CSV table of C-alpha atoms in Angstrom, one decimal:
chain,number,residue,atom,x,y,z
A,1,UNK,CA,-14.4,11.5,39.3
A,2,UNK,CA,-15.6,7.7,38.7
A,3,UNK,CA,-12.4,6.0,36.4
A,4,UNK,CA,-14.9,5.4,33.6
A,5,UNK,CA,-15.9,9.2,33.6
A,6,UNK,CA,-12.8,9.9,33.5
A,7,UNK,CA,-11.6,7.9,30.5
A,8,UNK,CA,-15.0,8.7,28.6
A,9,UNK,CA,-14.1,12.7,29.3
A,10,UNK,CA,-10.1,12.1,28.2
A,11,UNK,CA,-10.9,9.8,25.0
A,12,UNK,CA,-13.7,11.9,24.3
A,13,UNK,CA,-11.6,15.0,23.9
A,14,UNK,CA,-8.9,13.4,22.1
A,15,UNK,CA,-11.7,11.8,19.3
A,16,UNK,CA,-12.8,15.3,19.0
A,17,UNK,CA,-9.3,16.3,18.5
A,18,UNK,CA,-9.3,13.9,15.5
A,19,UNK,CA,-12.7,14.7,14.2
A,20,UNK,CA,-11.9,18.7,13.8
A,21,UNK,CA,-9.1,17.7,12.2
A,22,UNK,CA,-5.8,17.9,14.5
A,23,UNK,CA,-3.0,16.1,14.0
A,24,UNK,CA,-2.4,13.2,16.2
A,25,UNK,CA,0.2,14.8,18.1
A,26,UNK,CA,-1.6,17.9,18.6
A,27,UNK,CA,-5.0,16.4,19.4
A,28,UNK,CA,-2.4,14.3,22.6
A,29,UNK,CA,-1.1,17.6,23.5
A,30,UNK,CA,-3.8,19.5,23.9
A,31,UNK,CA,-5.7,16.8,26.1
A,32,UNK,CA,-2.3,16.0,27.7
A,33,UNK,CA,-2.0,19.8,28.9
A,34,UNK,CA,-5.4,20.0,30.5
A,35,UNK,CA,-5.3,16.1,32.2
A,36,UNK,CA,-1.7,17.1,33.3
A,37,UNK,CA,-3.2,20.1,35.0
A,38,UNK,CA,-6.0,18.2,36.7
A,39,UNK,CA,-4.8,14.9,37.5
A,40,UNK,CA,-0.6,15.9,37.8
A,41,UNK,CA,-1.2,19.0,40.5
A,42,UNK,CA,-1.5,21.8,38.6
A,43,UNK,CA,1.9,23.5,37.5
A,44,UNK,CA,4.1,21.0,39.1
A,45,UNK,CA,1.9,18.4,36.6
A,46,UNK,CA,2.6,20.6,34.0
A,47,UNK,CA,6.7,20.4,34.7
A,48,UNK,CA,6.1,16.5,35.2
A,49,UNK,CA,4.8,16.1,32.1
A,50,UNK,CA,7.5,17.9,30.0
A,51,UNK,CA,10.2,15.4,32.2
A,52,UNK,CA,8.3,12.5,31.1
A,53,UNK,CA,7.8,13.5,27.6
A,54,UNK,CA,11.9,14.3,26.9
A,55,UNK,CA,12.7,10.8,28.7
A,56,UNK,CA,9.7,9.0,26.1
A,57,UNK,CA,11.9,10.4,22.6
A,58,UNK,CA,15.5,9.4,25.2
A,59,UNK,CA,15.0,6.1,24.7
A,60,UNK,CA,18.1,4.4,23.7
A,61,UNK,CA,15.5,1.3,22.2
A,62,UNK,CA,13.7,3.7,20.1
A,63,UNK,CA,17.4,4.8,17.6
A,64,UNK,CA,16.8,1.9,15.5
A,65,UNK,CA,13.9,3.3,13.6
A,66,UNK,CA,15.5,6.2,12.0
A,67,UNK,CA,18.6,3.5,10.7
A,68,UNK,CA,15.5,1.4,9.4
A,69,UNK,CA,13.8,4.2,7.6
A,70,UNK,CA,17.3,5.1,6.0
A,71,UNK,CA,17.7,1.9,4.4
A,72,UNK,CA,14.4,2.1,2.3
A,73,UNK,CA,14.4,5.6,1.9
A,74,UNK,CA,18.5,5.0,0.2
A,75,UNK,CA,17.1,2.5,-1.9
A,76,UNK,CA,14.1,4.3,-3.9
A,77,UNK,CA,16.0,7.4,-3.9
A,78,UNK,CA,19.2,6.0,-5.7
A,79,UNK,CA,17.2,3.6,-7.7
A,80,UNK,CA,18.4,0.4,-6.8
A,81,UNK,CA,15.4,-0.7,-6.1
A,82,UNK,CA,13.9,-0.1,-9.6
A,83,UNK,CA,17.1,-2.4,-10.5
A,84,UNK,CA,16.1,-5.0,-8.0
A,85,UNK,CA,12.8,-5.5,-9.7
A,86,UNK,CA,14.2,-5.5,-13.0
A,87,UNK,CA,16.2,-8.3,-11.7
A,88,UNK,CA,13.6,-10.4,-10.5
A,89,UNK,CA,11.0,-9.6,-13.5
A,90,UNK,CA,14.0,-11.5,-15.8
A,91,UNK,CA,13.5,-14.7,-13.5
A,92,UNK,CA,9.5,-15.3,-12.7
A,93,UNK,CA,8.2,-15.8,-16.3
A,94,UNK,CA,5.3,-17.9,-17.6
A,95,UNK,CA,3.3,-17.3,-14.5
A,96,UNK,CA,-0.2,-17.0,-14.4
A,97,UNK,CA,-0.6,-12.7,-12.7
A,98,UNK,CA,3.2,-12.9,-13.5
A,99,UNK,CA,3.2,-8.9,-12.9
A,100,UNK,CA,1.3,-9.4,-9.6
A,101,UNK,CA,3.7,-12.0,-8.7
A,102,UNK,CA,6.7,-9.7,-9.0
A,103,UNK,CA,5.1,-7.3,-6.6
A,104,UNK,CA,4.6,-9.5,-4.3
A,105,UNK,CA,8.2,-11.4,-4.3
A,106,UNK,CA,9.9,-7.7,-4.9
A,107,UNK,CA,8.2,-6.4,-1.7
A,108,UNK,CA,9.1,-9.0,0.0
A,109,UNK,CA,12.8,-8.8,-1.1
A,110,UNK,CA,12.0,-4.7,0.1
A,111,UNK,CA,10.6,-5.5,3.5
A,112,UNK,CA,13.6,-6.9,4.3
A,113,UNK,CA,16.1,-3.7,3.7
A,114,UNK,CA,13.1,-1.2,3.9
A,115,UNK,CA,11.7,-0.5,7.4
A,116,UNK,CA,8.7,2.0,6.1
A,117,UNK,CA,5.5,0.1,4.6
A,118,UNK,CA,4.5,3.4,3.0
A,119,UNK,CA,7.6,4.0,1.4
A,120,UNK,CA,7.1,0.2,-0.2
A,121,UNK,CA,3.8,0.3,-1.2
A,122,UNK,CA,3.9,4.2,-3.2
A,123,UNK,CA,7.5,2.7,-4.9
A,124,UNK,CA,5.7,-0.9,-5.9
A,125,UNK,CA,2.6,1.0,-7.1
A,126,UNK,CA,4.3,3.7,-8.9
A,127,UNK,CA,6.8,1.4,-10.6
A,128,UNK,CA,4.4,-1.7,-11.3
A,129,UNK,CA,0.6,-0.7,-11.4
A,130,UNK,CA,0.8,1.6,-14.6
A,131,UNK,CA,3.1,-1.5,-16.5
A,132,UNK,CA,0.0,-3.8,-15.1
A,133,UNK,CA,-3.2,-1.4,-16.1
A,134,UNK,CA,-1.7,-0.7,-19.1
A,135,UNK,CA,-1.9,-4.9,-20.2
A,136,UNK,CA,-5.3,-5.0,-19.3
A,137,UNK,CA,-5.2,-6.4,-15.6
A,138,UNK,CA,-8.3,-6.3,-13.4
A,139,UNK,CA,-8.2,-3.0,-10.9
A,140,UNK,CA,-8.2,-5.3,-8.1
A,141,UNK,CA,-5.4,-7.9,-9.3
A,142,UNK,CA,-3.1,-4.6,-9.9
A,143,UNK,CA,-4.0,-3.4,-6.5
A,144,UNK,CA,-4.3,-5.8,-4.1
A,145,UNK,CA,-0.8,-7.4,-4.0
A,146,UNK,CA,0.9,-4.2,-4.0
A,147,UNK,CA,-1.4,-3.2,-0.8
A,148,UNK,CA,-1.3,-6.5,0.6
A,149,UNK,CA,2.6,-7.0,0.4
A,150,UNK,CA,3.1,-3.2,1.7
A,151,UNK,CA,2.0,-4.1,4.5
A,152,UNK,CA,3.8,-7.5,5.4
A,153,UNK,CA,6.9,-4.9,5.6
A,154,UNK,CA,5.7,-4.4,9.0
A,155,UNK,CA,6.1,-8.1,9.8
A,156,UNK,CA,9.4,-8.4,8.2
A,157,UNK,CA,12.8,-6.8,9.8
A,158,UNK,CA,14.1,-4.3,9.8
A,159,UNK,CA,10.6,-2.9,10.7
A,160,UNK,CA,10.2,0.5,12.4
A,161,UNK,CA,7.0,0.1,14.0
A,162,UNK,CA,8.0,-3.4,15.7
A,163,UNK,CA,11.0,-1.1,17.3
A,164,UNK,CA,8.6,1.4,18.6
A,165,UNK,CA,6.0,-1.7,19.4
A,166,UNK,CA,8.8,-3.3,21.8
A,167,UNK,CA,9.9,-0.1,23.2
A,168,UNK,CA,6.8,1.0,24.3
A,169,UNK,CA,5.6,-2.5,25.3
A,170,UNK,CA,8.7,-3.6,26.8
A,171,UNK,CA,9.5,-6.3,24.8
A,172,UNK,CA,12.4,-7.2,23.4
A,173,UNK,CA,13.4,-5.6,20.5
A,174,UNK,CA,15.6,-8.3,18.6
A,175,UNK,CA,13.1,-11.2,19.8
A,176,UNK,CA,10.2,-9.6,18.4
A,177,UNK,CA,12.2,-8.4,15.2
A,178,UNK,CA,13.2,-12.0,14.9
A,179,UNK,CA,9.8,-13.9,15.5
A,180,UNK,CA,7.8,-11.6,13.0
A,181,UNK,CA,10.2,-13.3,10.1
A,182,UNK,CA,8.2,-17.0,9.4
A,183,UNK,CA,4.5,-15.0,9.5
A,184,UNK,CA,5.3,-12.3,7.4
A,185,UNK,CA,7.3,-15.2,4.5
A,186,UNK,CA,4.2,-17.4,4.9
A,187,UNK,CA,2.0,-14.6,4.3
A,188,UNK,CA,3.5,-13.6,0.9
A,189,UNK,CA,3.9,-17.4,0.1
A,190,UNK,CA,0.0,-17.6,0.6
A,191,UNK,CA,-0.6,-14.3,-1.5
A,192,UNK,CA,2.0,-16.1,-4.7
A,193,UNK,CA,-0.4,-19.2,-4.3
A,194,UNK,CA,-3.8,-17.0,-3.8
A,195,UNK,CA,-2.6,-15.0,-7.3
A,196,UNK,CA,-1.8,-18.3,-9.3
A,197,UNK,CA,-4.8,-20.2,-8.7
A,198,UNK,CA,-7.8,-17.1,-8.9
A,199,UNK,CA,-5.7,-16.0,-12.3
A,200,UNK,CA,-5.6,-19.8,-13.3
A,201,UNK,CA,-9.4,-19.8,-12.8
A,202,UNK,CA,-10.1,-16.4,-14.5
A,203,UNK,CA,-7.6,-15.3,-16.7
A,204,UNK,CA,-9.3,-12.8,-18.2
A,205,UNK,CA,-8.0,-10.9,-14.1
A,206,UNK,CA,-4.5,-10.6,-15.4
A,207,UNK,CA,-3.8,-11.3,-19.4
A,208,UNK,CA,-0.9,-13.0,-20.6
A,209,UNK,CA,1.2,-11.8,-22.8
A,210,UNK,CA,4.5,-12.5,-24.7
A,211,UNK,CA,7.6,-11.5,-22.4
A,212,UNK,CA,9.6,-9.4,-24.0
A,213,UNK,CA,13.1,-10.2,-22.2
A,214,UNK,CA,14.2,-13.9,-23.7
A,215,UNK,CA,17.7,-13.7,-22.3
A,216,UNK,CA,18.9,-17.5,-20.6
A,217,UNK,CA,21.2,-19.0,-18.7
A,218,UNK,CA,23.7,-16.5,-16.4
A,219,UNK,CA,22.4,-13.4,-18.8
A,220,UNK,CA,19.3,-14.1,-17.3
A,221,UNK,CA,20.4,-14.6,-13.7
A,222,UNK,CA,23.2,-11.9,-13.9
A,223,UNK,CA,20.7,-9.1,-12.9
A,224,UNK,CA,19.9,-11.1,-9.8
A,225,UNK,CA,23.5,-12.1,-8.5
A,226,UNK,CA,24.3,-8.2,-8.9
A,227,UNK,CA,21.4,-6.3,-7.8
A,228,UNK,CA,19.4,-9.1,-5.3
A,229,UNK,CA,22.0,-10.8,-3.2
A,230,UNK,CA,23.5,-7.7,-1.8
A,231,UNK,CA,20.1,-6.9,-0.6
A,232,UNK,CA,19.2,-10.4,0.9
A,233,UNK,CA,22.9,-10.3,2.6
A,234,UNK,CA,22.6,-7.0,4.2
A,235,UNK,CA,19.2,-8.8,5.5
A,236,UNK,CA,21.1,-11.4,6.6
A,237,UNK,CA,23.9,-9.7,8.3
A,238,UNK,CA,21.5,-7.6,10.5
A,239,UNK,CA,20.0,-10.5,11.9
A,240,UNK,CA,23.2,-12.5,12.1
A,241,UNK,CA,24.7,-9.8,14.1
A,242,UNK,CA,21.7,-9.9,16.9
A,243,UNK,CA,21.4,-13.3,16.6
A,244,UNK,CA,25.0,-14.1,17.4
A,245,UNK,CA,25.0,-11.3,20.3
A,246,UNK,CA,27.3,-9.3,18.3
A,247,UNK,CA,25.5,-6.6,18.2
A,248,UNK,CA,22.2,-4.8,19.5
A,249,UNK,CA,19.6,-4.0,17.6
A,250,UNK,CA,20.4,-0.4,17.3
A,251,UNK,CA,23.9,-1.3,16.4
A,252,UNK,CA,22.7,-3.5,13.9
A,253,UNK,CA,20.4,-0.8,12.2
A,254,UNK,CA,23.5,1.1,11.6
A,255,UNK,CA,25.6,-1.5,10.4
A,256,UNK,CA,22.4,-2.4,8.0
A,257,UNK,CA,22.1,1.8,7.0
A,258,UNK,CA,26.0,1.7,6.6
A,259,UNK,CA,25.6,-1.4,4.4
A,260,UNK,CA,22.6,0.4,1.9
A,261,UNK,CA,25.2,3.2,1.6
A,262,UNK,CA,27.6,1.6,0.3
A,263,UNK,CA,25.8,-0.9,-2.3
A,264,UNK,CA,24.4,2.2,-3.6
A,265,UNK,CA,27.3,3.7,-4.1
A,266,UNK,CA,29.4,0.6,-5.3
A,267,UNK,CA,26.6,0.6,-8.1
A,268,UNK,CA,27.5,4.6,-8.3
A,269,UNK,CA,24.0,5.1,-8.2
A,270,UNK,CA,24.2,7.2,-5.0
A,271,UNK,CA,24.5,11.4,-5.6
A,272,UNK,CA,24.8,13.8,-3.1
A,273,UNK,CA,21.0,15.0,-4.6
A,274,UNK,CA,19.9,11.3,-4.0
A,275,UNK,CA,21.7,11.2,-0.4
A,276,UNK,CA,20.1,14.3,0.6
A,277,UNK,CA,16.6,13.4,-0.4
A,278,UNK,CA,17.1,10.0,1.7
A,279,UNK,CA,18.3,12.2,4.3
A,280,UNK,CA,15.6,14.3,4.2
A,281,UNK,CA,12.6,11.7,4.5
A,282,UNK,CA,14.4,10.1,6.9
A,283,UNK,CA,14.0,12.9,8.9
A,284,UNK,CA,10.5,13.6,8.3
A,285,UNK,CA,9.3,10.4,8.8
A,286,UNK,CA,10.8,9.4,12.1
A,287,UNK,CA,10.4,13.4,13.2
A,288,UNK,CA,6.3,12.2,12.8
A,289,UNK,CA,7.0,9.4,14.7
A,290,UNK,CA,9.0,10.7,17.7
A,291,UNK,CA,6.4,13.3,17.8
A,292,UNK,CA,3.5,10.9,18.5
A,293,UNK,CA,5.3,9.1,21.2
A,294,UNK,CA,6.0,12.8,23.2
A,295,UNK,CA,2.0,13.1,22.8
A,296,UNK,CA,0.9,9.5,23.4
A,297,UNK,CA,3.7,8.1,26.2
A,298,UNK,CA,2.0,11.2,28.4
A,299,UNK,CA,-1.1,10.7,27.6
A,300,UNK,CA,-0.7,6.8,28.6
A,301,UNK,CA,0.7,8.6,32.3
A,302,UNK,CA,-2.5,10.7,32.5
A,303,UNK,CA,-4.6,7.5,32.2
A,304,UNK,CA,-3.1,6.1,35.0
A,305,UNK,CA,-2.9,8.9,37.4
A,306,UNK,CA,-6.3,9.3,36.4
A,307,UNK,CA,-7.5,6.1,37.6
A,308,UNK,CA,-8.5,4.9,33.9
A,309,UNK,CA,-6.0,2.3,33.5
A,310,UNK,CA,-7.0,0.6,36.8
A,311,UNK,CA,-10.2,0.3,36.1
A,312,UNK,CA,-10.3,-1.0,32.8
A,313,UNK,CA,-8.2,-3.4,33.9
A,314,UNK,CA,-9.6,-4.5,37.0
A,315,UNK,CA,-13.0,-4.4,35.3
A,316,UNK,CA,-11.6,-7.5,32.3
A,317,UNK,CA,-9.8,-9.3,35.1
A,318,UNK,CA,-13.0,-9.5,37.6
A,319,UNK,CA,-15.1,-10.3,34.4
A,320,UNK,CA,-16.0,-13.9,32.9
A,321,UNK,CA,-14.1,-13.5,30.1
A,322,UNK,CA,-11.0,-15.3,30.6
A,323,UNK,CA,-7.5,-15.9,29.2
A,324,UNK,CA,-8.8,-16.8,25.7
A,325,UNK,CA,-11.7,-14.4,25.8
A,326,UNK,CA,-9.3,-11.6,27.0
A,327,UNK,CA,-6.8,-12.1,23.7
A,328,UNK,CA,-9.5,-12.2,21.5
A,329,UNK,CA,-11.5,-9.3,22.5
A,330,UNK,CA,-8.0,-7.3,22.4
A,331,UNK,CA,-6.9,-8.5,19.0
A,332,UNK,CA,-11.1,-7.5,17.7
A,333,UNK,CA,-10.3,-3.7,19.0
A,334,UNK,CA,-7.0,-3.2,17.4
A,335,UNK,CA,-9.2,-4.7,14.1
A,336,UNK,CA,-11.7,-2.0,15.1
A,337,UNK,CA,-9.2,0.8,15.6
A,338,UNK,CA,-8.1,-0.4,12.2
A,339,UNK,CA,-10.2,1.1,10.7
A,340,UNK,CA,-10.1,4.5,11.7
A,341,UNK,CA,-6.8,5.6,13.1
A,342,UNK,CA,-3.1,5.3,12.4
A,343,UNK,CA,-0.6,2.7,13.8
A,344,UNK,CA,1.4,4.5,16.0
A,345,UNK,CA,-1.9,5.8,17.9
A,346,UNK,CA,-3.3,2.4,18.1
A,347,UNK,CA,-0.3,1.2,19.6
A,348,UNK,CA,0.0,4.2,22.1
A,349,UNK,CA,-4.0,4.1,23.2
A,350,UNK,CA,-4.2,0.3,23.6
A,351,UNK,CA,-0.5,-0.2,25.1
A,352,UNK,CA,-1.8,1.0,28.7
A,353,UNK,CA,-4.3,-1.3,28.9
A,354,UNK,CA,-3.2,-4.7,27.2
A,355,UNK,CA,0.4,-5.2,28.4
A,356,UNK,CA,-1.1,-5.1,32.0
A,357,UNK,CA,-3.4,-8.1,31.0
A,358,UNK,CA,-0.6,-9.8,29.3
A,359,UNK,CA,1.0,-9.8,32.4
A,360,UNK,CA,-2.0,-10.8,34.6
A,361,UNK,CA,-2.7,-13.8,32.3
A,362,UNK,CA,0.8,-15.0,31.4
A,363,UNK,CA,0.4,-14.3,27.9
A,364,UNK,CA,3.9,-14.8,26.0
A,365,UNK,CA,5.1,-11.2,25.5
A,366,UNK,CA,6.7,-11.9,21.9
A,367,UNK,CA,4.1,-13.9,20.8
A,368,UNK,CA,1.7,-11.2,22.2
A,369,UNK,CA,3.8,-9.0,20.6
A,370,UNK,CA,3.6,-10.8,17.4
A,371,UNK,CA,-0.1,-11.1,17.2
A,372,UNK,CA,-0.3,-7.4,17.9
A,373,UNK,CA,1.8,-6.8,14.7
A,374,UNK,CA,-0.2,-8.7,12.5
A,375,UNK,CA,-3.6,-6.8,13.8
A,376,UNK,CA,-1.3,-3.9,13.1
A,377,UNK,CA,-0.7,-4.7,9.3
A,378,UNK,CA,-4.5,-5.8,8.6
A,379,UNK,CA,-5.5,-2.0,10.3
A,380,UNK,CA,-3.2,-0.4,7.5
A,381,UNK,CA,-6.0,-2.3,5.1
A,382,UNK,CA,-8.9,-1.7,6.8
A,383,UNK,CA,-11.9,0.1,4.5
A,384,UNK,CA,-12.4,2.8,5.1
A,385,UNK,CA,-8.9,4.6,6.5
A,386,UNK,CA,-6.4,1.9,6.4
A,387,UNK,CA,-3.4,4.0,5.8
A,388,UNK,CA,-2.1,2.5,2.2
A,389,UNK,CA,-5.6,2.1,0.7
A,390,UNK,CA,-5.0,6.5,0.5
A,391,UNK,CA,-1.5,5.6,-0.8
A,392,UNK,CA,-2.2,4.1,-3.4
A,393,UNK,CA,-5.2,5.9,-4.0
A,394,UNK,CA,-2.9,8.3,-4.4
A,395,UNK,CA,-0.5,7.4,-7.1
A,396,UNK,CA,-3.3,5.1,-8.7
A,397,UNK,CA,-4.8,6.6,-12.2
A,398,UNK,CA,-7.9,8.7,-11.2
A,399,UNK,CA,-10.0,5.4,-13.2
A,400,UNK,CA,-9.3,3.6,-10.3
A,401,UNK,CA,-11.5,4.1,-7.7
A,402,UNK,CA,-11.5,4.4,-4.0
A,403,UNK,CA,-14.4,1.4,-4.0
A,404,UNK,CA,-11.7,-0.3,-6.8
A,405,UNK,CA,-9.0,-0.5,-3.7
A,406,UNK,CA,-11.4,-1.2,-1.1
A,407,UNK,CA,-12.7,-4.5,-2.6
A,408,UNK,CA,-9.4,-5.6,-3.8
A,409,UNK,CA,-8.0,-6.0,-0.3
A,410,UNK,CA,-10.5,-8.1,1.0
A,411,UNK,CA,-9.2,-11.3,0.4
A,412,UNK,CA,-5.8,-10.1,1.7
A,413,UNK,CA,-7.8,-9.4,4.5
A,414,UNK,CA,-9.0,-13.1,4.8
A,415,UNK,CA,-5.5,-14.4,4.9
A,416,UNK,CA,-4.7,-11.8,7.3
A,417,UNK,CA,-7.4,-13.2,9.5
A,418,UNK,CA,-6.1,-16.7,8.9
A,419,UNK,CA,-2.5,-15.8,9.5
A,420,UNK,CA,-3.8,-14.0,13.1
A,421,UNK,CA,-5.5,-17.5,14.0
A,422,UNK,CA,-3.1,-19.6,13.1
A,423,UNK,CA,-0.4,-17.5,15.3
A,424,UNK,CA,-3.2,-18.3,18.1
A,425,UNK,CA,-3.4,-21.9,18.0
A,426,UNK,CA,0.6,-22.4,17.1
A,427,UNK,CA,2.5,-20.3,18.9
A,428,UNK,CA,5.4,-21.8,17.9
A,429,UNK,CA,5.3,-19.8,14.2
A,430,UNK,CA,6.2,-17.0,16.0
A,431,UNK,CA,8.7,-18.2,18.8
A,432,UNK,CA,10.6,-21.1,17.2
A,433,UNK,CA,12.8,-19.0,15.1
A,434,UNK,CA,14.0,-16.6,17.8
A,435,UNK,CA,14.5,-19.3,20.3
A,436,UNK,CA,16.4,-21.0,17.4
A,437,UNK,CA,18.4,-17.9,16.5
A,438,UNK,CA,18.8,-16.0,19.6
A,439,UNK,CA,18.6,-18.6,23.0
């Protein structure tokens, strides 16, 4: 079979998987088990393709996500989080969106102890968007930081999904960790500038009002001292540890996880009902993940043996496009697949295909990796199935529409697209801090 009948037949089956319905993982399995037969050799394919799925979830790179998703899951389920935004509230005052503001500074503070950008954008909205709605802010000014700044988390460390990203790509982990840092703190500078100057221009998007909390001097920065600084420092200390070579990055996700624990419970916030529920999502949410890379890692295997993967390739690299034309024409699918599917699954369809064209062309593999991120984060707010449009959908008040959240991430969106070209043309955003840091 021709490698582009053969790719048509496998991707075929596995968008039918997703159209009836499936799960990810199931919808993999399925066409895993029945390329695995064909392609593999029968039985002995069969056996193959259990050894490679059990050496995919084996992967000593991949233990940092769970520590990751700890940290955030600790901190909304012992409140401490709640306490950080108090804390920050009492300091940004007199700003035009001041409420909007707040999201977006307190998610950033979150995306650098939280490794799950669902986690942050149901806490932020479930927290924040009633207070906002209720003082007569604009649908899309209440949504559209909390969305936008949920999914920077995926930019910032300790993120979960650049783990798996350099696993799977063969990148390194605490380069790529590193390097997504200066993107992700320019992007929620640029949404704090976007919110002051469109409120500045139409007030009427987020009223003012009189704040309520007039305490000054160290009453006012108290709150921030106690509840703030442990958080930044635990940032801190994770990085320092990979940046001095002290530690790797797993080992760093558990001194980070150990860290959490115990500013929880030096605040005595933490209960063993709190620890279990932490426990618990933890679970559940890296149990997803792991499960996706058994299905998708194999799947990836059956491309190749099916000739797929060589063809495709072989195909860009005897074509006109270039090195230029190649990168852009990679970075406009993941925008596409965006739209439709999940992260993890866009990583483990396109992962075949691009990290052998990285290669060919002598693309930088962190700064690839980078780039990749970023298309990533815009896919999780991509109309119409980005991933956190449904969660806040979800805890939203049923008066705010689907078609509410949908508009207000478009200018997110924009600087998203900016932020993507600007990585481009200076590749040095994303590589000068980790070859400051870590060379």
């Amino acid at each position: 079979m021709p490698w582009y009948l053969a790719a048509a037949v496998l991707f075929g089956c596995l968008a039918t998987g997703y159209a009836i319905g499936l799960p990810a993982a199931f919808s993999f399995f399925a066409v895993n088990l029945a390329g695995a037969y064909h392609y593999l050799g029968g039985e002995a394919g069969l056996a193959q393709l259990v050894r490679n799925g059990v050496a995919s979830i084996t992967n000593f790179s991949l233990t940092p996500i769970p520590f990751f998703v700890l940290m955030g899951e600790v901190l909304f389920h012992t409140g401490v989080a709640m306490k950080a935004i108090d804390a920050i509230a009492r300091l940004i005052r007199r700003v035009p969106g001041r409420l909007a503001v707040i999201a977006v500074v307190a998610g950033t503070v979150f995306s650098a102890i939280s490794g799950s950008t669902i986690a942050t954008t149901a806490m932020l909205g479930s927290l924040l968007l009633p207070e906002m709605l209720r003082r007569g802010y604009h649908a899309g000014m209440a949504t559209g930081p909390i969305m936008a700044i949920g999914a920077v988390d995926m930019l910032i460390p300790p993120s979960a999904l650049a783990v798996l990203l350099g696993s799977l790509a063969g990148i390194s982990i605490s380069h790529l960790l590193v390097a997504g840092i200066v993107p992700g703190v320019v992007l929620a500078a640029a949404f704090v500038i976007y919110i002051v100057v469109r409120v500045s221009a139409s007030p009427a998007l987020a009223p003012t009002f009189e704040d309520e909390d007039r305490s000054s001097g160290w009453e006012r920065w108290r709150p921030l001292a106690v509840y703030v600084t442990p958080l930044v420092l635990i940032f801190v200390v994770v990085i320092a540890a990979m940046a001095a070579g002290w530690a790797t990055p797993t080992e760093s996700a558990a001194i980070g996880a150990i860290a959490t624990v115990l500013v929880a419970w030096l605040y005595r916030s933490i209960t063993l009902q709190s620890l279990m529920k932490a426990l618990l999502g933890t679970a559940a949410i890296s149990g997803v993940i792991l499960f996706i890379i058994v299905g998708a890692t194999t799947f990836s295997q059956v491309l190749t043996f099916s000739g797929a993967t060589d063809g495709v390739v072989s195909a860009i690299r005897e074509g006109s496009l270039g090195p230029w034309g190649a990168l852009i024409g990679m970075m406009a699918i993941l925008l596409v697949l965006g739209c439709f599917i999940d992260q993890v699954s866009m990583m483990l369809l396109t992962l075949p295909f691009f990290m052998p064209l990285v290669q060919h062309y002598g693309f930088d593999a962190v700064w690839f990796g980078v780039l990749f991120l970023i298309a990533m984060q815009m896919g999780l707010l991509m109309p119409p199935f980005g991933m956190l449009l449904f969660v806040m959908k979800s805890v939203a008040p049923k008066r705010i529409t689907i078609a509410h959240i949908y508009r207000a991430v478009v200018p997110y969106l924009v600087f998203g697209l900016l932020m993507l070209a600007a990585v481009m043309l200076l590749p040095e955003l994303a590589l000068w801090l980790p070859k400051t840091l870590l060379n």
